[in-house]
Short mmCIF file of C-alpha atoms in Angstrom, two decimals:
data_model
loop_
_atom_site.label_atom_id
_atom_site.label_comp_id
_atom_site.label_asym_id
_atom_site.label_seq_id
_atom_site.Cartn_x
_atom_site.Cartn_y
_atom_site.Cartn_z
CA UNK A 1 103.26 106.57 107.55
CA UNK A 2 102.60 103.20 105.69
CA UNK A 3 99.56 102.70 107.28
CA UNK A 4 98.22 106.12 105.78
CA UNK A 5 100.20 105.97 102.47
CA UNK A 6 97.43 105.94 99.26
CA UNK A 7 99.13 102.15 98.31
CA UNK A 8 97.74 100.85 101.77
CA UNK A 9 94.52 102.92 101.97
CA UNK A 10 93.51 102.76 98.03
CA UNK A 11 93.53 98.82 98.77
CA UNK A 12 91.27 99.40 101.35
CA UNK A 13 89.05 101.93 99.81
CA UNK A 14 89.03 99.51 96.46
CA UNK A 15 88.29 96.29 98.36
CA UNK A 16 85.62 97.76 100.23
CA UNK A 17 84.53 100.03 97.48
CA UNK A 18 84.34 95.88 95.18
CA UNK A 19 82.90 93.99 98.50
CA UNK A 20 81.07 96.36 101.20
CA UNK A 21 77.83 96.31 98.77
CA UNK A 22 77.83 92.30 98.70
CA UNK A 23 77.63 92.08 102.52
CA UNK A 24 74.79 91.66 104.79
CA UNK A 25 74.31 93.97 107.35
CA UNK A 26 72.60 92.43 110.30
CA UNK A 27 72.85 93.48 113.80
CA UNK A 28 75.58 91.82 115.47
CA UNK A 29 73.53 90.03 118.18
CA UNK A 30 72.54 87.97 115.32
CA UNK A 31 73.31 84.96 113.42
CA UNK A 32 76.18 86.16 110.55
CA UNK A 33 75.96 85.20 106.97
CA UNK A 34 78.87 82.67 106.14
CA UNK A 35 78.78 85.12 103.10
CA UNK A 36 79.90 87.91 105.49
CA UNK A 37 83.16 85.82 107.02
CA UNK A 38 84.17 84.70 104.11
CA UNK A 39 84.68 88.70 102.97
CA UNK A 40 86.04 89.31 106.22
CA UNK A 41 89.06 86.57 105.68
CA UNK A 42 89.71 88.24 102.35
CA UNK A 43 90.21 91.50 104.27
CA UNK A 44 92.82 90.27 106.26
CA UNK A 45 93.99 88.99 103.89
CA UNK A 46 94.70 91.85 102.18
CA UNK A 47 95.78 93.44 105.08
CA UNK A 48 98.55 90.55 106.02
CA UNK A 49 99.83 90.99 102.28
CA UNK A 50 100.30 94.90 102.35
CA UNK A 51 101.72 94.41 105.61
CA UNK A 52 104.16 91.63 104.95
CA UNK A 53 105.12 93.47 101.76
CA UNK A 54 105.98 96.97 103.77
CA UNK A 55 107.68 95.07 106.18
CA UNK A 56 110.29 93.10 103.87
CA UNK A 57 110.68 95.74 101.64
CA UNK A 58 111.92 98.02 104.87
CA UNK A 59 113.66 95.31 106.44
CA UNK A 60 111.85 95.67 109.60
CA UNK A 61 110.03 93.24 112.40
CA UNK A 62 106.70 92.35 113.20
CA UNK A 63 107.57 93.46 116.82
CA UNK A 64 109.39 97.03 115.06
CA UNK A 65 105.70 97.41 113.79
CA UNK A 66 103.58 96.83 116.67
CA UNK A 67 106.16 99.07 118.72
CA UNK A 68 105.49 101.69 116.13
CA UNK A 69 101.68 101.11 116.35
CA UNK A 70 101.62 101.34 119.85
CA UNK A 71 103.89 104.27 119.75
CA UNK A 72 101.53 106.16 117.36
CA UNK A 73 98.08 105.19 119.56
CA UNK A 74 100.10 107.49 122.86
CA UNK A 75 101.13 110.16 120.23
CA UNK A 76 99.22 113.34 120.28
CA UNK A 77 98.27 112.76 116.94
CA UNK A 78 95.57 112.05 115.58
CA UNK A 79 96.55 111.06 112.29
CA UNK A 80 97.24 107.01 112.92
CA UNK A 81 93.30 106.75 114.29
CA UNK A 82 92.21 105.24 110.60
CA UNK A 83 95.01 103.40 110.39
CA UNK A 84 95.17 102.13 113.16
CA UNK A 85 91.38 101.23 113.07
CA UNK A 86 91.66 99.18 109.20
CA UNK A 87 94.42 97.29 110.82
CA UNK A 88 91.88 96.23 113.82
CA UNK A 89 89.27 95.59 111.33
CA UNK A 90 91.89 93.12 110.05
CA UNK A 91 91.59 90.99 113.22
CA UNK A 92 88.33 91.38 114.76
CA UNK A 93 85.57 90.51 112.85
CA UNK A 94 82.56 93.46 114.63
CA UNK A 95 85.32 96.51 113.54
CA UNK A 96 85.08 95.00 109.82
CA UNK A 97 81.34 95.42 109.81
CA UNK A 98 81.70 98.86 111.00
CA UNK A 99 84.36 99.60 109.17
CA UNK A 100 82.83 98.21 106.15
CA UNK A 101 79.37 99.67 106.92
CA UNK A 102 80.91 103.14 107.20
CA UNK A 103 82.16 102.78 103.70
CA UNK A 104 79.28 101.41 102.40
CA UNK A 105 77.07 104.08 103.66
CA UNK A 106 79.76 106.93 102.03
CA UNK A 107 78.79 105.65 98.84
CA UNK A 108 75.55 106.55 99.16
CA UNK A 109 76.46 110.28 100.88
CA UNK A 110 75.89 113.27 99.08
CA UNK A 111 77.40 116.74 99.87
CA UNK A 112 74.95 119.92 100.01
CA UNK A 113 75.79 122.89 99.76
CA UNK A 114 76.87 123.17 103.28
CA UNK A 115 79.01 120.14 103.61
CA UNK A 116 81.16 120.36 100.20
CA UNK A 117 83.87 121.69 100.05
CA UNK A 118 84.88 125.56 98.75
CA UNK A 119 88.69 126.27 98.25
CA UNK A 120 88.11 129.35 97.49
CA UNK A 121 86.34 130.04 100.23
CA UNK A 122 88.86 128.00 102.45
CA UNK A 123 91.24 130.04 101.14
CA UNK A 124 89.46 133.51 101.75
CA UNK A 125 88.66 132.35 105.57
CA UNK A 126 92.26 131.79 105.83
CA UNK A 127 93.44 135.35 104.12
CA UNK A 128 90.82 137.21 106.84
CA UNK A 129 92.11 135.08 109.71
CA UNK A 130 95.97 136.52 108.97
CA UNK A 131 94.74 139.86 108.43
CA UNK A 132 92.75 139.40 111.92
CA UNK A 133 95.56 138.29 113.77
CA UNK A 134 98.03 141.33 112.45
#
């Protein structure tokens, strides 16, 4: 739950939201830009703090947290997938270029018509789906 709670993933969002734009994306085949390492060693960083924090303040072991990682990857949810992934892209440096090229390329995203979302029609759907199944 940590791992999806808005302290841990606002961090994330805000870091990358501050630092994805100031990277370099070249393919990965290719020489890096110091420029880019240096960002990534501030992300985990950040990730080592957030995670030290959680674990103190729960009085819980590095080993009680991988257990619970692993535990979460064989669940049948699918809810620990981000997580799990800005926790990766906290130790190897090509899933912090995707990670951080995904957000950088959200930024730039714009919903039409067919992509935004409609509660109202969300919640209409839903109404005629009950009504279908009684």
């Amino acid at each position: 739950d940590f791992f999806c709670s808005p302290k841990f993933t606002c961090a994330i969002g805000d870091f990358m939201g501050e630092r994805a734009d100031t990277l370099d994306f070249v393919p990965l085949t290719e020489e890096q830009p110091l420029g880019n390492f240096e960002i990534f060693k501030q992300y985990t960083e950040l990730v080592e703090r957030q995670l030290e924090e959680f674990i103190r303040s729960e009085g819980l072991t590095v080993k009680d947290v991988c257990d619970a990682c692993m535990a979460a990857q064989s669940s049948e949810s699918h809810m620990h997938l981000a997580a799990i992934d800005y926790l990766v892209a906290s130790t190897e440096y090509e899933s912090f270029m995707q990670l951080a090229y995904d957000h950088a390329c959200m930024k730039f995203y714009e919903p039409d018509e067919q992509t935004a979302w409609d509660p109202e029609g969300e919640a209409l759907e839903a109404a005629q789906g009950s009504a279908q199944a009684v």
